[in-house]
PDB file of C-alpha atoms in Angstrom:
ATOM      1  CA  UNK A   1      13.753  12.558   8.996  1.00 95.00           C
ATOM      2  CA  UNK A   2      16.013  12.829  11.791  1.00 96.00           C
ATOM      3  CA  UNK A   3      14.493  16.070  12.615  1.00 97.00           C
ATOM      4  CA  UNK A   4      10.698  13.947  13.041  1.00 96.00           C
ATOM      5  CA  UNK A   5      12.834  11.357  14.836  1.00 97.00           C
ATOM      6  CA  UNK A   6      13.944  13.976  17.339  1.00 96.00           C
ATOM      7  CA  UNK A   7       9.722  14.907  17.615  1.00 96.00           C
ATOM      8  CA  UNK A   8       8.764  11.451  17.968  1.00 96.00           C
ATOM      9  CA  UNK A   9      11.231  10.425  20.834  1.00 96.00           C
ATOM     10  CA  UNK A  10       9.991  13.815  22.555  1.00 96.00           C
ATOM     11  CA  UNK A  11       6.140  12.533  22.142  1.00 96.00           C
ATOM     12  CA  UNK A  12       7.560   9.214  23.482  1.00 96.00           C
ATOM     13  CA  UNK A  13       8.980  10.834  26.386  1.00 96.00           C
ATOM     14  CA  UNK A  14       6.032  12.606  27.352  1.00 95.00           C
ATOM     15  CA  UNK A  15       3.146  10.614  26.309  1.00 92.00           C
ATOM     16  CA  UNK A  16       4.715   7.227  26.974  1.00 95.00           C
ATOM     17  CA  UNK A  17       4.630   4.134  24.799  1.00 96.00           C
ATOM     18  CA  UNK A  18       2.533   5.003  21.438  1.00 97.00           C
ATOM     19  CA  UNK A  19       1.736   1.927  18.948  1.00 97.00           C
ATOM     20  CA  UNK A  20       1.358   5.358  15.776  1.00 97.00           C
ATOM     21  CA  UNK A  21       4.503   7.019  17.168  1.00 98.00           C
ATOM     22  CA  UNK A  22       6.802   3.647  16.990  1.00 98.00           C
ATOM     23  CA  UNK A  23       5.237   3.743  13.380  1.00 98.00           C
ATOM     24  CA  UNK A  24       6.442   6.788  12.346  1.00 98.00           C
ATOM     25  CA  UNK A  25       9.523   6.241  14.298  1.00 98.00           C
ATOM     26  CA  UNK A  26       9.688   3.258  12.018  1.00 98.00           C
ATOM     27  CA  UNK A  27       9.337   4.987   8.285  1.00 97.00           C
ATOM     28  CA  UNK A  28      12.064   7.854   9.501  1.00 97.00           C
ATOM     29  CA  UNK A  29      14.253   4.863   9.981  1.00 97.00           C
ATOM     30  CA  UNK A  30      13.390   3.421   6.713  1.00 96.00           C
ATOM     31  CA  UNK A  31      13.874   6.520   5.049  1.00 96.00           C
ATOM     32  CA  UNK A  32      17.068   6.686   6.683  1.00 97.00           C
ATOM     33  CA  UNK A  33      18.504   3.585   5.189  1.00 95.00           C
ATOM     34  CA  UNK A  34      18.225   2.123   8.627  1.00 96.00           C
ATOM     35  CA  UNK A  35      16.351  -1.167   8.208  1.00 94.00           C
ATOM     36  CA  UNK A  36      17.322  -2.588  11.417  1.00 95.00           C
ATOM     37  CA  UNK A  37      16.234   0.176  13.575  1.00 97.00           C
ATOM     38  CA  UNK A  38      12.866   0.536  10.996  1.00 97.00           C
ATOM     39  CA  UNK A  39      12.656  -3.005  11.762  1.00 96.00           C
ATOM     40  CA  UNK A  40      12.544  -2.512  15.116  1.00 97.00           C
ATOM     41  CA  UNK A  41      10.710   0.095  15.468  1.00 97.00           C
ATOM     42  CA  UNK A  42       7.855  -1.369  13.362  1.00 96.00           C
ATOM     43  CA  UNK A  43       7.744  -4.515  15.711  1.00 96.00           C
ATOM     44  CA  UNK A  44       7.319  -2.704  18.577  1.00 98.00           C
ATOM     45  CA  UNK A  45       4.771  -0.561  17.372  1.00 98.00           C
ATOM     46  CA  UNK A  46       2.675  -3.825  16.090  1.00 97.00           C
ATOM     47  CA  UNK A  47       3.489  -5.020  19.738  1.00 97.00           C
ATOM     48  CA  UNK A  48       1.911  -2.417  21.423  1.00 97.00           C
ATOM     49  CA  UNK A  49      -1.012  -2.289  19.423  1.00 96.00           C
ATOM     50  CA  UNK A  50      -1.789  -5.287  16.912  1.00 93.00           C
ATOM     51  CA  UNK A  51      -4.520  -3.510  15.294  1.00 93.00           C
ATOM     52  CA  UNK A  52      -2.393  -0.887  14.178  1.00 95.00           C
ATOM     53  CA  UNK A  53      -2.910  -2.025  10.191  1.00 95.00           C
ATOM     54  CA  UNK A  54      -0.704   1.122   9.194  1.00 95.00           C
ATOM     55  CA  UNK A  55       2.124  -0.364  11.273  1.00 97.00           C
ATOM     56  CA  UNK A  56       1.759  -3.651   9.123  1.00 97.00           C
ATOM     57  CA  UNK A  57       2.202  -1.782   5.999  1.00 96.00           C
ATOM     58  CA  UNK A  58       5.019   0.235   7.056  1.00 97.00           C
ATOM     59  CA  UNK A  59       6.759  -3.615   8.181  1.00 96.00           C
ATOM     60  CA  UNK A  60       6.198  -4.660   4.613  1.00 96.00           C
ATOM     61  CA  UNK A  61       7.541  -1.546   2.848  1.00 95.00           C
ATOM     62  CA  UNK A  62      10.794  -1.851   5.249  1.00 96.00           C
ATOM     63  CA  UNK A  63      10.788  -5.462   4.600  1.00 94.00           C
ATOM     64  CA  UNK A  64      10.944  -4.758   1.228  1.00 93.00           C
ATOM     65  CA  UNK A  65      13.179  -2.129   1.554  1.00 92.00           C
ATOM     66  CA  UNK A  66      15.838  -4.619   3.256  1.00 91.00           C
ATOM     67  CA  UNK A  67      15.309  -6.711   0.401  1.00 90.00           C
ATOM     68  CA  UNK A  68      13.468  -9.177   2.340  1.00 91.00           C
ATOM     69  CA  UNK A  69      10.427  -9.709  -0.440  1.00 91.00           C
ATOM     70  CA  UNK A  70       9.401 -12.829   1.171  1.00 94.00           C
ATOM     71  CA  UNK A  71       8.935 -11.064   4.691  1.00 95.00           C
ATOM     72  CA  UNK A  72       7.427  -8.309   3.165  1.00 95.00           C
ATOM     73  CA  UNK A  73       4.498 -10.675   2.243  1.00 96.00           C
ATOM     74  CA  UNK A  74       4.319 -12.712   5.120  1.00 96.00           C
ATOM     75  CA  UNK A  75       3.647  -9.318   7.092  1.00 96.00           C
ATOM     76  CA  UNK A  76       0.566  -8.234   5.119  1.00 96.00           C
ATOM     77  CA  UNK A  77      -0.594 -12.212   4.906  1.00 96.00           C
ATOM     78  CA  UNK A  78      -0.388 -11.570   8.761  1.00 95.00           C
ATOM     79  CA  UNK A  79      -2.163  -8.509   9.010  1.00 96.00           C
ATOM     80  CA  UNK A  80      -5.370  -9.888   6.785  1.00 96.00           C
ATOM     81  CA  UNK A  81      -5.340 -13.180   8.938  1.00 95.00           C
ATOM     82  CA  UNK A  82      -5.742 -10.849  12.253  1.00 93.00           C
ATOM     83  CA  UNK A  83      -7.752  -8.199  10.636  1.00 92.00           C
ATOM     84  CA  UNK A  84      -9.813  -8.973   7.976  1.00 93.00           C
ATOM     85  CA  UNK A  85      -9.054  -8.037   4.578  1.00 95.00           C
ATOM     86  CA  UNK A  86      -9.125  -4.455   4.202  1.00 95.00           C
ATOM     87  CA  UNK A  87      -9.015  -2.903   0.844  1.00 96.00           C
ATOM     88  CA  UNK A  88      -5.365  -1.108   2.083  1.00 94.00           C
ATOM     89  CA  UNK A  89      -3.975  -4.338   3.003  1.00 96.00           C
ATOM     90  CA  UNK A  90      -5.155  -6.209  -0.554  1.00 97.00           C
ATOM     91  CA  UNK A  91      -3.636  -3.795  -2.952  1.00 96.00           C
ATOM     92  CA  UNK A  92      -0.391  -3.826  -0.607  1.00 96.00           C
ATOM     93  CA  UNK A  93      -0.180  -7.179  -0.689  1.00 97.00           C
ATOM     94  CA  UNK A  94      -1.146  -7.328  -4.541  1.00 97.00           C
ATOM     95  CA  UNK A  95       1.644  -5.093  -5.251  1.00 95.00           C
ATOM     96  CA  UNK A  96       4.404  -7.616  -3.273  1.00 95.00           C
ATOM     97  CA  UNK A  97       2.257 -10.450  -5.149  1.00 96.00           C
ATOM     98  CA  UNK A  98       3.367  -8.732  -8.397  1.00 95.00           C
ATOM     99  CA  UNK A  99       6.823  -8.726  -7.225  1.00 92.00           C
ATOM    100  CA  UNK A 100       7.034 -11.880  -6.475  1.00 92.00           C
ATOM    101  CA  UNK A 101       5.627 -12.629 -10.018  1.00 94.00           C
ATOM    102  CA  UNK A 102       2.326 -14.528  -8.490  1.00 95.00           C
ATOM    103  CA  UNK A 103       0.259 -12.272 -11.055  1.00 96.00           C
ATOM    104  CA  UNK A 104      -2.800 -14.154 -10.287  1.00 97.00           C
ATOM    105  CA  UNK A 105      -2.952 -13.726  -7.008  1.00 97.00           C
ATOM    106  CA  UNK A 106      -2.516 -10.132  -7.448  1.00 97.00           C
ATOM    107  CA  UNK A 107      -5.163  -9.599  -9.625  1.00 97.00           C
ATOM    108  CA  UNK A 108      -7.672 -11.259  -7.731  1.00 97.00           C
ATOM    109  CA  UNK A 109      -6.861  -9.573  -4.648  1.00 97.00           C
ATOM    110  CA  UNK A 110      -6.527  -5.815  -6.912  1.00 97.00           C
ATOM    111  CA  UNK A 111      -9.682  -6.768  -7.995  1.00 96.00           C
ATOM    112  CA  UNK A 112     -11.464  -7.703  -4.131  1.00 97.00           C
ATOM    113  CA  UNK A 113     -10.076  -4.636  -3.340  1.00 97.00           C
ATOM    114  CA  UNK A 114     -12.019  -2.419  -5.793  1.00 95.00           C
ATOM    115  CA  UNK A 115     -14.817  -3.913  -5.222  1.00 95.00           C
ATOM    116  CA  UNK A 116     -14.991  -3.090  -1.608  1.00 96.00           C
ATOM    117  CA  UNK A 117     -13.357   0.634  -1.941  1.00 95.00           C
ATOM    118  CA  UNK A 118     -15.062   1.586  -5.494  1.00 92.00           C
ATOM    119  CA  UNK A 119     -14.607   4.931  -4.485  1.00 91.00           C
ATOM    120  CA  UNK A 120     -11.185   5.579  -2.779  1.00 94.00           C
ATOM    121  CA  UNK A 121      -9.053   6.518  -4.902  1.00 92.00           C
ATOM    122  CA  UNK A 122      -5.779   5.940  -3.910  1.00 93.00           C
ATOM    123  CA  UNK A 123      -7.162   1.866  -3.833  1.00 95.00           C
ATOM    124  CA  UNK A 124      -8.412   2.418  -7.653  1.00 95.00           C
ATOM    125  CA  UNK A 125      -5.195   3.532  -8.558  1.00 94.00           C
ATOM    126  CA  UNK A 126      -2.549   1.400  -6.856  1.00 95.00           C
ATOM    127  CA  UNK A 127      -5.448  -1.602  -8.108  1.00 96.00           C
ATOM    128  CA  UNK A 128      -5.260  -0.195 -11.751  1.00 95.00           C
ATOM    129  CA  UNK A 129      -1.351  -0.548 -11.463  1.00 95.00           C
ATOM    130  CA  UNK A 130      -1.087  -4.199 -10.524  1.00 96.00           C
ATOM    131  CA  UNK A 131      -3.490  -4.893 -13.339  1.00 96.00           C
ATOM    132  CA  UNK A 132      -1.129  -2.956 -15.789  1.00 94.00           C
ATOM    133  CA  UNK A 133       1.960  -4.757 -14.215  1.00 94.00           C
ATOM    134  CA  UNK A 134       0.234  -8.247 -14.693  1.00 96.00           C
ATOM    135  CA  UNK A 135      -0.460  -7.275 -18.125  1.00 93.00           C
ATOM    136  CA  UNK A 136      -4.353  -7.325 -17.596  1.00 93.00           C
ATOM    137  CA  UNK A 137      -4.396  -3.779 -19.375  1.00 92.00           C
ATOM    138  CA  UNK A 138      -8.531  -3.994 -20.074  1.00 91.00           C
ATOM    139  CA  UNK A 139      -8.952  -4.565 -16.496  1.00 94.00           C
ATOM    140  CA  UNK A 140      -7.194  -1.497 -15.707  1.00 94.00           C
ATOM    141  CA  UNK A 141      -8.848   0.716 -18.350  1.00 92.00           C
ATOM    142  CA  UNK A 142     -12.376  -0.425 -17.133  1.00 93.00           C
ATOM    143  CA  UNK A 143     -11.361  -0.495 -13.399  1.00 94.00           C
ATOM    144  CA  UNK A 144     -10.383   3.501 -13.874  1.00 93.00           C
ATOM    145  CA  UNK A 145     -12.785   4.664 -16.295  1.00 92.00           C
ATOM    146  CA  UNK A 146     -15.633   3.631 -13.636  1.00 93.00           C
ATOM    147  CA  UNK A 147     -14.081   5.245 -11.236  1.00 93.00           C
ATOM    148  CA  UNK A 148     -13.682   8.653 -13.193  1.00 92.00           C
ATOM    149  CA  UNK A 149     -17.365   8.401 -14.005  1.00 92.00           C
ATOM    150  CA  UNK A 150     -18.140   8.144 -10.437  1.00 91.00           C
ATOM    151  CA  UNK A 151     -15.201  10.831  -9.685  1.00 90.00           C
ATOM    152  CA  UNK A 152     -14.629  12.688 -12.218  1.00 89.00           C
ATOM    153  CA  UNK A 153     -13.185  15.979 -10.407  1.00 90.00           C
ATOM    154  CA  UNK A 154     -10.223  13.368  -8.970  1.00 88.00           C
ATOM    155  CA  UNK A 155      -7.677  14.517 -11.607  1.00 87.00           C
ATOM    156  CA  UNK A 156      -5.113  12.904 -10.334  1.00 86.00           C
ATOM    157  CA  UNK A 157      -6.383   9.975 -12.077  1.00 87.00           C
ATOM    158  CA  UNK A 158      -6.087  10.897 -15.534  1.00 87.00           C
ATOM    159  CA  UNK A 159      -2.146  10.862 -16.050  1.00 87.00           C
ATOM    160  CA  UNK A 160      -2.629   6.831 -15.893  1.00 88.00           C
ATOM    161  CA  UNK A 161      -5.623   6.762 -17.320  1.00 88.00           C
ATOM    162  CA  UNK A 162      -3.876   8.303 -20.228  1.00 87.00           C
ATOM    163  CA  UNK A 163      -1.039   5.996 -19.641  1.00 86.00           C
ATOM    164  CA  UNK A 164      -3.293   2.749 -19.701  1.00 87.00           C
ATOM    165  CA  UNK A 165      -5.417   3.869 -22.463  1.00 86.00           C
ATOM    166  CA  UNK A 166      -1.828   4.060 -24.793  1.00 86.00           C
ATOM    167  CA  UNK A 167      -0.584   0.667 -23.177  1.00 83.00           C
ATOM    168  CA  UNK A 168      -4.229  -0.419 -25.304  1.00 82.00           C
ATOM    169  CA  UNK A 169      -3.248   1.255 -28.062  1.00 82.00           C
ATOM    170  CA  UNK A 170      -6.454   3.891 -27.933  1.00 76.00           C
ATOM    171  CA  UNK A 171      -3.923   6.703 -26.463  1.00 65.00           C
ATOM    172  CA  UNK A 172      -5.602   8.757 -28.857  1.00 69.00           C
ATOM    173  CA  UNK A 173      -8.987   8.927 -26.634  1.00 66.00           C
ATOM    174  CA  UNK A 174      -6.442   9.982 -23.612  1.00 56.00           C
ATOM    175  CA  UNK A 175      -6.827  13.534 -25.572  1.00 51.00           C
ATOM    176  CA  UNK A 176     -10.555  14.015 -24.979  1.00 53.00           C
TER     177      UNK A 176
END
Protein backbone atom coordinates (compact mmCIF):
# COMPACT_ATOMS: atom_id res chain seq x y z
CA UNK A 1 0.00 0.00 0.00
CA UNK A 2 2.59 2.44 0.56
CA UNK A 3 4.10 1.47 -2.64
CA UNK A 4 0.34 2.64 -4.53
CA UNK A 5 0.56 5.61 -2.15
CA UNK A 6 3.92 6.57 -3.63
CA UNK A 7 1.91 6.09 -7.44
CA UNK A 8 -0.95 8.03 -6.42
CA UNK A 9 0.92 11.18 -5.03
CA UNK A 10 3.01 10.93 -8.43
CA UNK A 11 -0.50 10.96 -10.51
CA UNK A 12 -1.39 13.84 -8.12
CA UNK A 13 1.62 15.66 -8.96
CA UNK A 14 1.25 15.45 -12.51
CA UNK A 15 -2.33 15.33 -13.25
CA UNK A 16 -3.41 17.67 -10.46
CA UNK A 17 -6.31 17.29 -8.07
CA UNK A 18 -8.21 13.81 -8.92
CA UNK A 19 -11.67 13.11 -6.96
CA UNK A 20 -10.65 8.64 -7.96
CA UNK A 21 -7.01 9.24 -6.97
CA UNK A 22 -7.88 10.88 -3.34
CA UNK A 23 -10.05 7.60 -3.28
CA UNK A 24 -7.54 5.28 -3.64
CA UNK A 25 -5.26 7.44 -1.70
CA UNK A 26 -7.96 6.93 0.86
CA UNK A 27 -8.27 2.82 1.00
CA UNK A 28 -4.13 2.64 1.08
CA UNK A 29 -4.60 4.66 4.19
CA UNK A 30 -7.25 2.47 5.49
CA UNK A 31 -5.38 -0.46 4.78
CA UNK A 32 -2.65 1.08 6.53
CA UNK A 33 -4.34 1.39 9.84
CA UNK A 34 -4.36 5.08 9.18
CA UNK A 35 -7.96 6.21 9.69
CA UNK A 36 -7.21 9.76 10.04
CA UNK A 37 -5.30 10.21 6.94
CA UNK A 38 -8.11 7.58 5.11
CA UNK A 39 -10.40 9.97 6.60
CA UNK A 40 -9.00 12.63 5.03
CA UNK A 41 -8.29 11.55 2.10
CA UNK A 42 -11.85 10.25 1.49
CA UNK A 43 -13.28 13.83 2.26
CA UNK A 44 -11.35 15.41 -0.08
CA UNK A 45 -11.94 13.15 -2.74
CA UNK A 46 -15.96 13.50 -2.10
CA UNK A 47 -15.01 17.31 -2.15
CA UNK A 48 -13.69 17.40 -5.37
CA UNK A 49 -16.17 15.42 -6.94
CA UNK A 50 -19.57 14.65 -5.00
CA UNK A 51 -20.67 12.20 -7.45
CA UNK A 52 -17.88 10.08 -6.85
CA UNK A 53 -20.34 7.14 -5.19
CA UNK A 54 -17.10 4.87 -4.86
CA UNK A 55 -15.58 7.59 -2.66
CA UNK A 56 -18.79 7.30 -0.38
CA UNK A 57 -18.28 3.70 0.07
CA UNK A 58 -14.73 3.81 0.74
CA UNK A 59 -15.85 6.78 3.74
CA UNK A 60 -18.13 4.16 5.16
CA UNK A 61 -15.73 1.18 5.13
CA UNK A 62 -13.02 3.62 6.90
CA UNK A 63 -15.71 4.83 9.09
CA UNK A 64 -16.27 1.56 10.04
CA UNK A 65 -12.92 0.70 10.20
CA UNK A 66 -12.32 3.57 12.95
CA UNK A 67 -15.06 2.08 14.71
CA UNK A 68 -17.28 4.86 13.95
CA UNK A 69 -20.55 2.51 12.93
CA UNK A 70 -22.80 5.38 13.26
CA UNK A 71 -20.71 7.54 10.68
CA UNK A 72 -20.32 4.77 8.59
CA UNK A 73 -24.14 4.94 7.98
CA UNK A 74 -24.68 8.43 7.91
CA UNK A 75 -22.13 8.44 4.85
CA UNK A 76 -24.05 6.00 2.64
CA UNK A 77 -27.59 7.69 3.99
CA UNK A 78 -25.71 10.74 2.41
CA UNK A 79 -24.69 9.34 -0.69
CA UNK A 80 -28.46 7.88 -1.58
CA UNK A 81 -29.96 11.37 -0.55
CA UNK A 82 -27.50 13.08 -3.31
CA UNK A 83 -27.54 10.25 -5.69
CA UNK A 84 -30.31 8.19 -5.87
CA UNK A 85 -30.32 4.83 -4.58
CA UNK A 86 -28.05 2.74 -6.44
CA UNK A 87 -28.06 -0.94 -5.98
CA UNK A 88 -24.05 -0.51 -4.63
CA UNK A 89 -25.04 1.96 -2.16
CA UNK A 90 -28.29 -0.29 -0.76
CA UNK A 91 -26.47 -3.46 -0.05
CA UNK A 92 -23.60 -1.20 1.59
CA UNK A 93 -25.78 0.39 3.59
CA UNK A 94 -27.81 -2.95 4.33
CA UNK A 95 -24.71 -4.49 5.50
CA UNK A 96 -23.98 -1.36 8.24
CA UNK A 97 -27.94 -1.73 8.82
CA UNK A 98 -27.15 -5.33 9.91
CA UNK A 99 -24.51 -4.10 12.11
CA UNK A 100 -26.27 -1.88 13.71
CA UNK A 101 -28.90 -4.68 14.32
CA UNK A 102 -31.81 -2.63 12.29
CA UNK A 103 -32.48 -6.10 10.42
CA UNK A 104 -35.48 -4.70 8.84
CA UNK A 105 -34.18 -2.07 7.31
CA UNK A 106 -31.59 -4.19 5.86
CA UNK A 107 -33.68 -6.51 4.34
CA UNK A 108 -35.80 -4.21 2.65
CA UNK A 109 -33.08 -2.30 1.24
CA UNK A 110 -31.06 -6.09 0.28
CA UNK A 111 -34.12 -6.76 -1.21
CA UNK A 112 -34.60 -3.06 -3.45
CA UNK A 113 -31.34 -3.79 -4.34
CA UNK A 114 -31.92 -7.13 -6.14
CA UNK A 115 -34.56 -6.08 -7.66
CA UNK A 116 -32.88 -3.35 -9.54
CA UNK A 117 -29.40 -5.36 -10.19
CA UNK A 118 -31.05 -9.03 -10.72
CA UNK A 119 -28.13 -9.76 -12.55
CA UNK A 120 -24.90 -8.38 -10.92
CA UNK A 121 -23.59 -10.55 -9.04
CA UNK A 122 -21.53 -9.20 -6.60
CA UNK A 123 -25.18 -7.22 -5.47
CA UNK A 124 -26.91 -10.89 -5.34
CA UNK A 125 -24.37 -12.02 -3.18
CA UNK A 126 -23.54 -9.33 -0.63
CA UNK A 127 -27.89 -9.13 -0.75
CA UNK A 128 -28.04 -12.97 -0.06
CA UNK A 129 -25.65 -12.31 3.00
CA UNK A 130 -27.66 -9.68 4.84
CA UNK A 131 -30.64 -11.94 4.40
CA UNK A 132 -28.62 -14.87 6.03
CA UNK A 133 -27.31 -12.42 8.78
CA UNK A 134 -30.98 -11.24 9.54
CA UNK A 135 -31.92 -14.74 9.72
CA UNK A 136 -34.30 -14.50 6.60
CA UNK A 137 -32.51 -17.79 5.29
CA UNK A 138 -35.57 -18.55 2.52
CA UNK A 139 -35.02 -15.19 1.22
CA UNK A 140 -31.52 -15.90 0.61
CA UNK A 141 -31.97 -19.38 -0.90
CA UNK A 142 -34.63 -17.99 -3.40
CA UNK A 143 -32.75 -14.64 -3.93
CA UNK A 144 -29.55 -16.96 -5.18
CA UNK A 145 -31.13 -19.78 -6.77
CA UNK A 146 -32.78 -17.14 -9.33
CA UNK A 147 -29.86 -15.75 -9.89
CA UNK A 148 -27.94 -19.10 -10.73
CA UNK A 149 -30.77 -19.91 -13.09
CA UNK A 150 -30.24 -16.73 -14.83
CA UNK A 151 -26.25 -17.21 -14.32
CA UNK A 152 -25.47 -20.29 -13.98
CA UNK A 153 -21.67 -20.24 -15.32
CA UNK A 154 -21.05 -17.52 -12.17
CA UNK A 155 -19.51 -20.22 -9.91
CA UNK A 156 -18.52 -18.16 -7.55
CA UNK A 157 -21.93 -18.32 -6.30
CA UNK A 158 -22.28 -21.76 -5.33
CA UNK A 159 -19.93 -21.94 -2.13
CA UNK A 160 -22.94 -19.86 -0.37
CA UNK A 161 -25.41 -21.25 -2.09
CA UNK A 162 -24.21 -24.42 -0.55
CA UNK A 163 -23.75 -22.60 2.64
CA UNK A 164 -27.45 -21.21 2.71
CA UNK A 165 -28.99 -24.29 1.49
CA UNK A 166 -27.33 -26.18 4.95
CA UNK A 167 -28.29 -23.04 7.15
CA UNK A 168 -32.11 -24.58 5.73
CA UNK A 169 -31.27 -27.74 6.57
CA UNK A 170 -31.50 -29.12 2.66
CA UNK A 171 -27.44 -29.06 2.53
CA UNK A 172 -27.94 -32.26 1.00
CA UNK A 173 -29.26 -30.62 -2.46
CA UNK A 174 -25.87 -28.35 -2.19
CA UNK A 175 -24.36 -31.82 -3.70
CA UNK A 176 -26.24 -31.78 -7.00
Amino acid sequence: YKKALASCRSILADLGDNSEVYNNIALCHMHLGENHKAMKAYKKAISLDSRNIQAYITGSMIERAAGNNNSSVKVLEEAINLHGRFPNLLVCLAQAYVRQKNEVAAVELADEACLKAPLVGSIVKTASSVFADCGSYGQANSTLEEYIRRAPNDKSTYGLYAGILAQIGEGDKAIE
